[in-house]
Structures are given as C-alpha cells and as structure tokens.
C-alpha cells in the first residue's frame, strides 16, 4: 500500500484536491541532490484547503486521473495562523 505526504495546492474541483509531493533524488553520475515535485489528483471527502499538509493512499480508480484517496490532515495551513494579543512585548522608549 502506497502512502504519500504532500501539500495541497489546488482545490477548485468538487471532491478533488491537487497535492504536490516533493522528494529529493541524487543524480546518477554526479551525486548532486535536487528536488523533484510530482502532482497527484486526490479524492477529497474531508474538505481540505490549500496550504495544508495531508496524507493520502493509493485506491481504486475514481476517474481517468484520480487514483488516490485522502487519509488525514497532518498539519493545517501555517500561513493563516492568527497572533494573539500580548504576544508582542512592549518596547520602552528612552
């Protein structure tokens, strides 16, 4: 069973999310490491939002390109975290 972890980048379709999975590979001759990104269309019953980190698993075909099913949200979108009052210290002017 294949389980992947990736970042949701697109959710404009009904019950479908586009998830980007990044992995680091080494060049076969020069051994330099670089990032490869692959996008998957994932069946989404949960209702995820762009920016969230999710886990998904291989499944039966839902459509021509959609063969993955969402398992869970690992980490909510960190860019929309709201700061609370009092988190910033008062700076005294001299």
PDB file of N, CA and C in Angstrom:
ATOM      1  N   UNK A   1       0.853  -1.173   0.000  1.00  0.00           N
ATOM      2  CA  UNK A   1       0.000   0.000   0.000  1.00  0.00           C
ATOM      3  C   UNK A   1       0.900   1.238   0.000  1.00  0.00           C
ATOM      4  N   UNK A   2       0.676   2.135  -0.937  1.00  0.00           N
ATOM      5  CA  UNK A   2       1.461   3.359  -1.040  1.00  0.00           C
ATOM      6  C   UNK A   2       0.785   4.478  -0.264  1.00  0.00           C
ATOM      7  N   UNK A   3       1.523   5.077   0.660  1.00  0.00           N
ATOM      8  CA  UNK A   3       1.027   6.230   1.407  1.00  0.00           C
ATOM      9  C   UNK A   3       1.998   7.375   1.184  1.00  0.00           C
ATOM     10  N   UNK A   4       1.479   8.515   0.724  1.00  0.00           N
ATOM     11  CA  UNK A   4       2.295   9.689   0.465  1.00  0.00           C
ATOM     12  C   UNK A   4       1.876  10.832   1.367  1.00  0.00           C
ATOM     13  N   UNK A   5       2.779  11.796   1.502  1.00  0.00           N
ATOM     14  CA  UNK A   5       2.521  13.010   2.273  1.00  0.00           C
ATOM     15  C   UNK A   5       2.874  14.183   1.372  1.00  0.00           C
ATOM     16  N   UNK A   6       1.957  15.160   1.268  1.00  0.00           N
ATOM     17  CA  UNK A   6       2.212  16.287   0.389  1.00  0.00           C
ATOM     18  C   UNK A   6       1.423  17.517   0.787  1.00  0.00           C
ATOM     19  N   UNK A   7       1.632  18.591   0.035  1.00  0.00           N
ATOM     20  CA  UNK A   7       0.994  19.875   0.310  1.00  0.00           C
ATOM     21  C   UNK A   7      -0.117  20.120  -0.708  1.00  0.00           C
ATOM     22  N   UNK A   8      -1.294  20.500  -0.214  1.00  0.00           N
ATOM     23  CA  UNK A   8      -2.435  20.795  -1.088  1.00  0.00           C
ATOM     24  C   UNK A   8      -2.168  22.127  -1.782  1.00  0.00           C
ATOM     25  N   UNK A   9      -2.275  22.136  -3.119  1.00  0.00           N
ATOM     26  CA  UNK A   9      -2.013  23.373  -3.849  1.00  0.00           C
ATOM     27  C   UNK A   9      -3.215  23.875  -4.636  1.00  0.00           C
ATOM     28  N   UNK A  10      -4.235  23.022  -4.819  1.00  0.00           N
ATOM     29  CA  UNK A  10      -5.359  23.432  -5.663  1.00  0.00           C
ATOM     30  C   UNK A  10      -6.605  22.667  -5.223  1.00  0.00           C
ATOM     31  N   UNK A  11      -7.711  23.381  -4.979  1.00  0.00           N
ATOM     32  CA  UNK A  11      -8.949  22.706  -4.551  1.00  0.00           C
ATOM     33  C   UNK A  11     -10.180  23.267  -5.254  1.00  0.00           C
ATOM     34  N   UNK A  12     -10.059  23.688  -6.488  1.00  0.00           N
ATOM     35  CA  UNK A  12     -11.194  24.304  -7.181  1.00  0.00           C
ATOM     36  C   UNK A  12     -12.177  23.292  -7.758  1.00  0.00           C
ATOM     37  N   UNK A  13     -11.863  22.004  -7.681  1.00  0.00           N
ATOM     38  CA  UNK A  13     -12.759  20.970  -8.189  1.00  0.00           C
ATOM     39  C   UNK A  13     -13.578  20.386  -7.043  1.00  0.00           C
ATOM     40  N   UNK A  14     -14.728  19.813  -7.371  1.00  0.00           N
ATOM     41  CA  UNK A  14     -15.571  19.211  -6.339  1.00  0.00           C
ATOM     42  C   UNK A  14     -14.986  17.867  -5.921  1.00  0.00           C
ATOM     43  N   UNK A  15     -14.766  17.687  -4.610  1.00  0.00           N
ATOM     44  CA  UNK A  15     -14.264  16.446  -4.025  1.00  0.00           C
ATOM     45  C   UNK A  15     -12.933  15.994  -4.624  1.00  0.00           C
ATOM     46  N   UNK A  16     -12.131  16.936  -5.115  1.00  0.00           N
ATOM     47  CA  UNK A  16     -10.819  16.626  -5.661  1.00  0.00           C
ATOM     48  C   UNK A  16      -9.837  17.703  -5.233  1.00  0.00           C
ATOM     49  N   UNK A  17      -8.644  17.289  -4.858  1.00  0.00           N
ATOM     50  CA  UNK A  17      -7.582  18.224  -4.497  1.00  0.00           C
ATOM     51  C   UNK A  17      -6.325  17.841  -5.261  1.00  0.00           C
ATOM     52  N   UNK A  18      -5.560  18.849  -5.666  1.00  0.00           N
ATOM     53  CA  UNK A  18      -4.265  18.602  -6.290  1.00  0.00           C
ATOM     54  C   UNK A  18      -3.207  18.738  -5.205  1.00  0.00           C
ATOM     55  N   UNK A  19      -2.415  17.689  -5.033  1.00  0.00           N
ATOM     56  CA  UNK A  19      -1.419  17.637  -3.963  1.00  0.00           C
ATOM     57  C   UNK A  19      -0.034  17.491  -4.586  1.00  0.00           C
ATOM     58  N   UNK A  20       0.913  18.319  -4.119  1.00  0.00           N
ATOM     59  CA  UNK A  20       2.296  18.268  -4.588  1.00  0.00           C
ATOM     60  C   UNK A  20       3.136  17.478  -3.595  1.00  0.00           C
ATOM     61  N   UNK A  21       3.830  16.453  -4.099  1.00  0.00           N
ATOM     62  CA  UNK A  21       4.720  15.644  -3.270  1.00  0.00           C
ATOM     63  C   UNK A  21       6.150  15.936  -3.712  1.00  0.00           C
ATOM     64  N   UNK A  22       6.970  16.404  -2.772  1.00  0.00           N
ATOM     65  CA  UNK A  22       8.358  16.748  -3.058  1.00  0.00           C
ATOM     66  C   UNK A  22       9.270  15.654  -2.516  1.00  0.00           C
ATOM     67  N   UNK A  23      10.234  15.241  -3.330  1.00  0.00           N
ATOM     68  CA  UNK A  23      11.218  14.277  -2.862  1.00  0.00           C
ATOM     69  C   UNK A  23      12.596  14.699  -3.352  1.00  0.00           C
ATOM     70  N   UNK A  24      13.618  14.269  -2.657  1.00  0.00           N
ATOM     71  CA  UNK A  24      14.989  14.621  -3.005  1.00  0.00           C
ATOM     72  C   UNK A  24      15.645  13.393  -3.625  1.00  0.00           C
ATOM     73  N   UNK A  25      16.213  13.574  -4.824  1.00  0.00           N
ATOM     74  CA  UNK A  25      16.876  12.481  -5.532  1.00  0.00           C
ATOM     75  C   UNK A  25      18.315  12.897  -5.832  1.00  0.00           C
ATOM     76  N   UNK A  26      19.171  11.921  -6.027  1.00  0.00           N
ATOM     77  CA  UNK A  26      20.568  12.177  -6.362  1.00  0.00           C
ATOM     78  C   UNK A  26      20.791  11.874  -7.840  1.00  0.00           C
ATOM     79  N   UNK A  27      21.596  12.704  -8.491  1.00  0.00           N
ATOM     80  CA  UNK A  27      21.948  12.477  -9.885  1.00  0.00           C
ATOM     81  C   UNK A  27      22.747  11.173  -9.971  1.00  0.00           C
ATOM     82  N   UNK A  28      22.460  10.315 -10.968  1.00  0.00           N
ATOM     83  CA  UNK A  28      23.108   9.008 -11.005  1.00  0.00           C
ATOM     84  C   UNK A  28      24.636   9.065 -11.190  1.00  0.00           C
ATOM     85  N   UNK A  29      25.155  10.075 -11.869  1.00  0.00           N
ATOM     86  CA  UNK A  29      26.595  10.162 -12.110  1.00  0.00           C
ATOM     87  C   UNK A  29      27.264  11.123 -11.140  1.00  0.00           C
ATOM     88  N   UNK A  30      26.708  12.343 -11.018  1.00  0.00           N
ATOM     89  CA  UNK A  30      27.369  13.399 -10.250  1.00  0.00           C
ATOM     90  C   UNK A  30      26.984  13.425  -8.777  1.00  0.00           C
ATOM     91  N   UNK A  31      25.982  12.681  -8.398  1.00  0.00           N
ATOM     92  CA  UNK A  31      25.539  12.547  -6.997  1.00  0.00           C
ATOM     93  C   UNK A  31      25.042  13.840  -6.367  1.00  0.00           C
ATOM     94  N   UNK A  32      24.820  14.876  -7.170  1.00  0.00           N
ATOM     95  CA  UNK A  32      24.239  16.101  -6.614  1.00  0.00           C
ATOM     96  C   UNK A  32      22.764  15.834  -6.328  1.00  0.00           C
ATOM     97  N   UNK A  33      22.303  16.316  -5.175  1.00  0.00           N
ATOM     98  CA  UNK A  33      20.903  16.115  -4.803  1.00  0.00           C
ATOM     99  C   UNK A  33      20.071  17.296  -5.275  1.00  0.00           C
ATOM    100  N   UNK A  34      18.874  16.999  -5.766  1.00  0.00           N
ATOM    101  CA  UNK A  34      17.949  18.036  -6.200  1.00  0.00           C
ATOM    102  C   UNK A  34      16.524  17.589  -5.908  1.00  0.00           C
ATOM    103  N   UNK A  35      15.605  18.578  -5.912  1.00  0.00           N
ATOM    104  CA  UNK A  35      14.207  18.301  -5.588  1.00  0.00           C
ATOM    105  C   UNK A  35      13.428  17.953  -6.843  1.00  0.00           C
ATOM    106  N   UNK A  36      12.541  16.972  -6.697  1.00  0.00           N
ATOM    107  CA  UNK A  36      11.584  16.634  -7.746  1.00  0.00           C
ATOM    108  C   UNK A  36      10.197  16.767  -7.149  1.00  0.00           C
ATOM    109  N   UNK A  37       9.289  17.391  -7.888  1.00  0.00           N
ATOM    110  CA  UNK A  37       7.922  17.588  -7.415  1.00  0.00           C
ATOM    111  C   UNK A  37       6.974  16.884  -8.374  1.00  0.00           C
ATOM    112  N   UNK A  38       6.071  16.083  -7.818  1.00  0.00           N
ATOM    113  CA  UNK A  38       5.053  15.416  -8.629  1.00  0.00           C
ATOM    114  C   UNK A  38       3.690  15.773  -8.065  1.00  0.00           C
ATOM    115  N   UNK A  39       2.730  16.013  -8.949  1.00  0.00           N
ATOM    116  CA  UNK A  39       1.383  16.410  -8.546  1.00  0.00           C
ATOM    117  C   UNK A  39       0.439  15.226  -8.710  1.00  0.00           C
ATOM    118  N   UNK A  40      -0.426  15.044  -7.723  1.00  0.00           N
ATOM    119  CA  UNK A  40      -1.415  13.969  -7.743  1.00  0.00           C
ATOM    120  C   UNK A  40      -2.808  14.564  -7.576  1.00  0.00           C
ATOM    121  N   UNK A  41      -3.791  14.001  -8.281  1.00  0.00           N
ATOM    122  CA  UNK A  41      -5.191  14.348  -8.059  1.00  0.00           C
ATOM    123  C   UNK A  41      -5.743  13.356  -7.044  1.00  0.00           C
ATOM    124  N   UNK A  42      -6.232  13.884  -5.918  1.00  0.00           N
ATOM    125  CA  UNK A  42      -6.629  13.052  -4.783  1.00  0.00           C
ATOM    126  C   UNK A  42      -8.109  13.250  -4.497  1.00  0.00           C
ATOM    127  N   UNK A  43      -8.837  12.147  -4.267  1.00  0.00           N
ATOM    128  CA  UNK A  43     -10.249  12.218  -3.888  1.00  0.00           C
ATOM    129  C   UNK A  43     -10.345  12.756  -2.470  1.00  0.00           C
ATOM    130  N   UNK A  44     -11.151  13.817  -2.288  1.00  0.00           N
ATOM    131  CA  UNK A  44     -11.183  14.546  -1.018  1.00  0.00           C
ATOM    132  C   UNK A  44     -12.589  14.577  -0.449  1.00  0.00           C
ATOM    133  N   UNK A  45     -12.860  13.725   0.535  1.00  0.00           N
ATOM    134  CA  UNK A  45     -14.137  13.753   1.254  1.00  0.00           C
ATOM    135  C   UNK A  45     -14.049  14.657   2.481  1.00  0.00           C
ATOM    136  N   UNK A  46     -12.828  14.966   2.921  1.00  0.00           N
ATOM    137  CA  UNK A  46     -12.611  15.741   4.143  1.00  0.00           C
ATOM    138  C   UNK A  46     -12.910  17.221   3.931  1.00  0.00           C
ATOM    139  N   UNK A  47     -12.545  17.762   2.783  1.00  0.00           N
ATOM    140  CA  UNK A  47     -12.701  19.187   2.520  1.00  0.00           C
ATOM    141  C   UNK A  47     -11.472  19.975   2.939  1.00  0.00           C
ATOM    142  N   UNK A  48     -10.323  19.640   2.375  1.00  0.00           N
ATOM    143  CA  UNK A  48      -9.078  20.318   2.732  1.00  0.00           C
ATOM    144  C   UNK A  48      -8.978  21.677   2.051  1.00  0.00           C
ATOM    145  N   UNK A  49      -8.043  22.496   2.523  1.00  0.00           N
ATOM    146  CA  UNK A  49      -7.811  23.834   1.979  1.00  0.00           C
ATOM    147  C   UNK A  49      -6.382  23.920   1.467  1.00  0.00           C
ATOM    148  N   UNK A  50      -6.116  24.805   0.506  1.00  0.00           N
ATOM    149  CA  UNK A  50      -4.745  24.958   0.001  1.00  0.00           C
ATOM    150  C   UNK A  50      -3.785  25.359   1.115  1.00  0.00           C
ATOM    151  N   UNK A  51      -2.596  24.770   1.075  1.00  0.00           N
ATOM    152  CA  UNK A  51      -1.578  25.062   2.072  1.00  0.00           C
ATOM    153  C   UNK A  51      -1.466  24.015   3.158  1.00  0.00           C
ATOM    154  N   UNK A  52      -2.457  23.137   3.288  1.00  0.00           N
ATOM    155  CA  UNK A  52      -2.422  22.112   4.332  1.00  0.00           C
ATOM    156  C   UNK A  52      -1.534  20.941   3.900  1.00  0.00           C
ATOM    157  N   UNK A  53      -0.903  20.302   4.874  1.00  0.00           N
ATOM    158  CA  UNK A  53      -0.111  19.104   4.633  1.00  0.00           C
ATOM    159  C   UNK A  53      -1.011  17.900   4.918  1.00  0.00           C
ATOM    160  N   UNK A  54      -1.109  16.972   3.943  1.00  0.00           N
ATOM    161  CA  UNK A  54      -2.035  15.842   4.059  1.00  0.00           C
ATOM    162  C   UNK A  54      -1.321  14.524   3.760  1.00  0.00           C
ATOM    163  N   UNK A  55      -1.952  13.427   4.196  1.00  0.00           N
ATOM    164  CA  UNK A  55      -1.518  12.076   3.843  1.00  0.00           C
ATOM    165  C   UNK A  55      -2.591  11.456   2.966  1.00  0.00           C
ATOM    166  N   UNK A  56      -2.159  10.729   1.909  1.00  0.00           N
ATOM    167  CA  UNK A  56      -3.120  10.059   1.036  1.00  0.00           C
ATOM    168  C   UNK A  56      -2.564   8.711   0.615  1.00  0.00           C
ATOM    169  N   UNK A  57      -3.484   7.842   0.193  1.00  0.00           N
ATOM    170  CA  UNK A  57      -3.150   6.448  -0.069  1.00  0.00           C
ATOM    171  C   UNK A  57      -3.654   6.048  -1.455  1.00  0.00           C
ATOM    172  N   UNK A  58      -2.996   5.052  -2.057  1.00  0.00           N
ATOM    173  CA  UNK A  58      -3.442   4.511  -3.337  1.00  0.00           C
ATOM    174  C   UNK A  58      -4.795   3.838  -3.155  1.00  0.00           C
ATOM    175  N   UNK A  59      -5.660   3.959  -4.171  1.00  0.00           N
ATOM    176  CA  UNK A  59      -7.024   3.465  -4.046  1.00  0.00           C
ATOM    177  C   UNK A  59      -7.524   2.990  -5.404  1.00  0.00           C
ATOM    178  N   UNK A  60      -8.767   2.587  -5.424  1.00  0.00           N
ATOM    179  CA  UNK A  60      -9.386   2.214  -6.694  1.00  0.00           C
ATOM    180  C   UNK A  60      -9.528   3.465  -7.566  1.00  0.00           C
ATOM    181  N   UNK A  61      -9.587   3.319  -8.876  1.00  0.00           N
ATOM    182  CA  UNK A  61      -9.737   4.497  -9.734  1.00  0.00           C
ATOM    183  C   UNK A  61     -11.083   5.195  -9.525  1.00  0.00           C
ATOM    184  N   UNK A  62     -11.021   6.493  -9.247  1.00  0.00           N
ATOM    185  CA  UNK A  62     -12.234   7.301  -9.132  1.00  0.00           C
ATOM    186  C   UNK A  62     -12.588   7.923 -10.478  1.00  0.00           C
ATOM    187  N   UNK A  63     -11.576   8.184 -11.303  1.00  0.00           N
ATOM    188  CA  UNK A  63     -11.784   8.746 -12.635  1.00  0.00           C
ATOM    189  C   UNK A  63     -10.542   8.434 -13.468  1.00  0.00           C
ATOM    190  N   UNK A  64     -10.416   9.090 -14.618  1.00  0.00           N
ATOM    191  CA  UNK A  64      -9.294   8.821 -15.514  1.00  0.00           C
ATOM    192  C   UNK A  64      -7.941   9.099 -14.851  1.00  0.00           C
ATOM    193  N   UNK A  65      -7.833  10.188 -14.101  1.00  0.00           N
ATOM    194  CA  UNK A  65      -6.562  10.594 -13.497  1.00  0.00           C
ATOM    195  C   UNK A  65      -6.528  10.474 -11.979  1.00  0.00           C
ATOM    196  N   UNK A  66      -7.643  10.199 -11.359  1.00  0.00           N
ATOM    197  CA  UNK A  66      -7.743  10.227  -9.898  1.00  0.00           C
ATOM    198  C   UNK A  66      -7.740   8.802  -9.339  1.00  0.00           C
ATOM    199  N   UNK A  67      -6.604   8.420  -8.700  1.00  0.00           N
ATOM    200  CA  UNK A  67      -6.454   7.081  -8.144  1.00  0.00           C
ATOM    201  C   UNK A  67      -5.912   7.109  -6.724  1.00  0.00           C
ATOM    202  N   UNK A  68      -6.187   8.178  -6.003  1.00  0.00           N
ATOM    203  CA  UNK A  68      -5.690   8.373  -4.644  1.00  0.00           C
ATOM    204  C   UNK A  68      -6.817   8.845  -3.749  1.00  0.00           C
ATOM    205  N   UNK A  69      -6.770   8.462  -2.475  1.00  0.00           N
ATOM    206  CA  UNK A  69      -7.815   8.834  -1.516  1.00  0.00           C
ATOM    207  C   UNK A  69      -7.168   9.501  -0.306  1.00  0.00           C
ATOM    208  N   UNK A  70      -7.765  10.607   0.148  1.00  0.00           N
ATOM    209  CA  UNK A  70      -7.250  11.376   1.277  1.00  0.00           C
ATOM    210  C   UNK A  70      -7.453  10.605   2.575  1.00  0.00           C
ATOM    211  N   UNK A  71      -6.400  10.546   3.411  1.00  0.00           N
ATOM    212  CA  UNK A  71      -6.498   9.888   4.710  1.00  0.00           C
ATOM    213  C   UNK A  71      -6.738  10.888   5.829  1.00  0.00           C
ATOM    214  N   UNK A  72      -5.849  11.876   5.951  1.00  0.00           N
ATOM    215  CA  UNK A  72      -5.953  12.815   7.066  1.00  0.00           C
ATOM    216  C   UNK A  72      -5.171  14.086   6.771  1.00  0.00           C
ATOM    217  N   UNK A  73      -5.488  15.113   7.544  1.00  0.00           N
ATOM    218  CA  UNK A  73      -4.725  16.357   7.502  1.00  0.00           C
ATOM    219  C   UNK A  73      -3.650  16.242   8.572  1.00  0.00           C
ATOM    220  N   UNK A  74      -2.390  16.295   8.154  1.00  0.00           N
ATOM    221  CA  UNK A  74      -1.278  16.166   9.089  1.00  0.00           C
ATOM    222  C   UNK A  74      -1.017  17.490   9.784  1.00  0.00           C
ATOM    223  N   UNK A  75      -1.039  18.582   9.001  1.00  0.00           N
ATOM    224  CA  UNK A  75      -0.719  19.896   9.551  1.00  0.00           C
ATOM    225  C   UNK A  75      -1.586  20.931   8.844  1.00  0.00           C
ATOM    226  N   UNK A  76      -2.329  21.752   9.591  1.00  0.00           N
ATOM    227  CA  UNK A  76      -3.130  22.796   8.952  1.00  0.00           C
ATOM    228  C   UNK A  76      -2.243  23.874   8.344  1.00  0.00           C
ATOM    229  N   UNK A  77      -2.852  24.741   7.554  1.00  0.00           N
ATOM    230  CA  UNK A  77      -2.123  25.797   6.858  1.00  0.00           C
ATOM    231  C   UNK A  77      -1.451  26.727   7.861  1.00  0.00           C
ATOM    232  N   UNK A  78      -0.137  26.812   7.822  1.00  0.00           N
ATOM    233  CA  UNK A  78       0.621  27.613   8.791  1.00  0.00           C
ATOM    234  C   UNK A  78       0.627  29.094   8.439  1.00  0.00           C
ATOM    235  N   UNK A  79       0.326  29.452   7.200  1.00  0.00           N
ATOM    236  CA  UNK A  79       0.384  30.860   6.801  1.00  0.00           C
ATOM    237  C   UNK A  79      -0.799  31.658   7.340  1.00  0.00           C
ATOM    238  N   UNK A  80      -1.846  30.983   7.815  1.00  0.00           N
ATOM    239  CA  UNK A  80      -3.039  31.676   8.296  1.00  0.00           C
ATOM    240  C   UNK A  80      -3.163  31.640   9.819  1.00  0.00           C
ATOM    241  N   UNK A  81      -2.042  31.453  10.513  1.00  0.00           N
ATOM    242  CA  UNK A  81      -2.057  31.432  11.971  1.00  0.00           C
ATOM    243  C   UNK A  81      -2.264  32.850  12.484  1.00  0.00           C
ATOM    244  N   UNK A  82      -3.194  33.020  13.409  1.00  0.00           N
ATOM    245  CA  UNK A  82      -3.522  34.340  13.945  1.00  0.00           C
ATOM    246  C   UNK A  82      -2.728  34.557  15.225  1.00  0.00           C
ATOM    247  N   UNK A  83      -2.073  35.728  15.300  1.00  0.00           N
ATOM    248  CA  UNK A  83      -1.318  36.059  16.502  1.00  0.00           C
ATOM    249  C   UNK A  83      -2.269  36.609  17.551  1.00  0.00           C
ATOM    250  N   UNK A  84      -2.020  36.262  18.787  1.00  0.00           N
ATOM    251  CA  UNK A  84      -2.871  36.728  19.874  1.00  0.00           C
ATOM    252  C   UNK A  84      -2.303  37.996  20.486  1.00  0.00           C
ATOM    253  N   UNK A  85      -3.159  38.721  21.197  1.00  0.00           N
ATOM    254  CA  UNK A  85      -2.711  39.927  21.879  1.00  0.00           C
ATOM    255  C   UNK A  85      -1.785  39.536  23.020  1.00  0.00           C
ATOM    256  N   UNK A  86      -0.832  40.406  23.294  1.00  0.00           N
ATOM    257  CA  UNK A  86       0.091  40.164  24.390  1.00  0.00           C
ATOM    258  C   UNK A  86       1.290  39.322  23.994  1.00  0.00           C
ATOM    259  N   UNK A  87       1.308  38.833  22.775  1.00  0.00           N
ATOM    260  CA  UNK A  87       2.448  38.047  22.335  1.00  0.00           C
ATOM    261  C   UNK A  87       3.647  38.943  22.053  1.00  0.00           C
ATOM    262  N   UNK A  88       3.384  40.196  21.791  1.00  0.00           N
ATOM    263  CA  UNK A  88       4.437  41.155  21.487  1.00  0.00           C
ATOM    264  C   UNK A  88       4.758  41.937  22.756  1.00  0.00           C
ATOM    265  N   UNK A  89       6.015  42.019  23.115  1.00  0.00           N
ATOM    266  CA  UNK A  89       6.403  42.748  24.317  1.00  0.00           C
ATOM    267  C   UNK A  89       6.435  44.247  24.031  1.00  0.00           C
ATOM    268  N   UNK A  90       6.071  45.015  25.034  1.00  0.00           N
ATOM    269  CA  UNK A  90       6.127  46.468  24.899  1.00  0.00           C
ATOM    270  C   UNK A  90       7.579  46.924  24.935  1.00  0.00           C
ATOM    271  N   UNK A  91       7.903  47.801  24.015  1.00  0.00           N
ATOM    272  CA  UNK A  91       9.257  48.337  23.953  1.00  0.00           C
ATOM    273  C   UNK A  91       9.242  49.714  24.597  1.00  0.00           C
ATOM    274  N   UNK A  92      10.103  49.902  25.577  1.00  0.00           N
ATOM    275  CA  UNK A  92      10.172  51.187  26.273  1.00  0.00           C
ATOM    276  C   UNK A  92      11.050  52.142  25.484  1.00  0.00           C
ATOM    277  N   UNK A  93      10.538  53.342  25.304  1.00  0.00           N
ATOM    278  CA  UNK A  93      11.306  54.368  24.604  1.00  0.00           C
ATOM    279  C   UNK A  93      12.217  55.065  25.596  1.00  0.00           C
ATOM    280  N   UNK A  94      13.429  55.326  25.194  1.00  0.00           N
ATOM    281  CA  UNK A  94      14.386  56.019  26.064  1.00  0.00           C
ATOM    282  C   UNK A  94      14.458  57.483  25.741  1.00  0.00           C
TER     283      UNK A  94
END
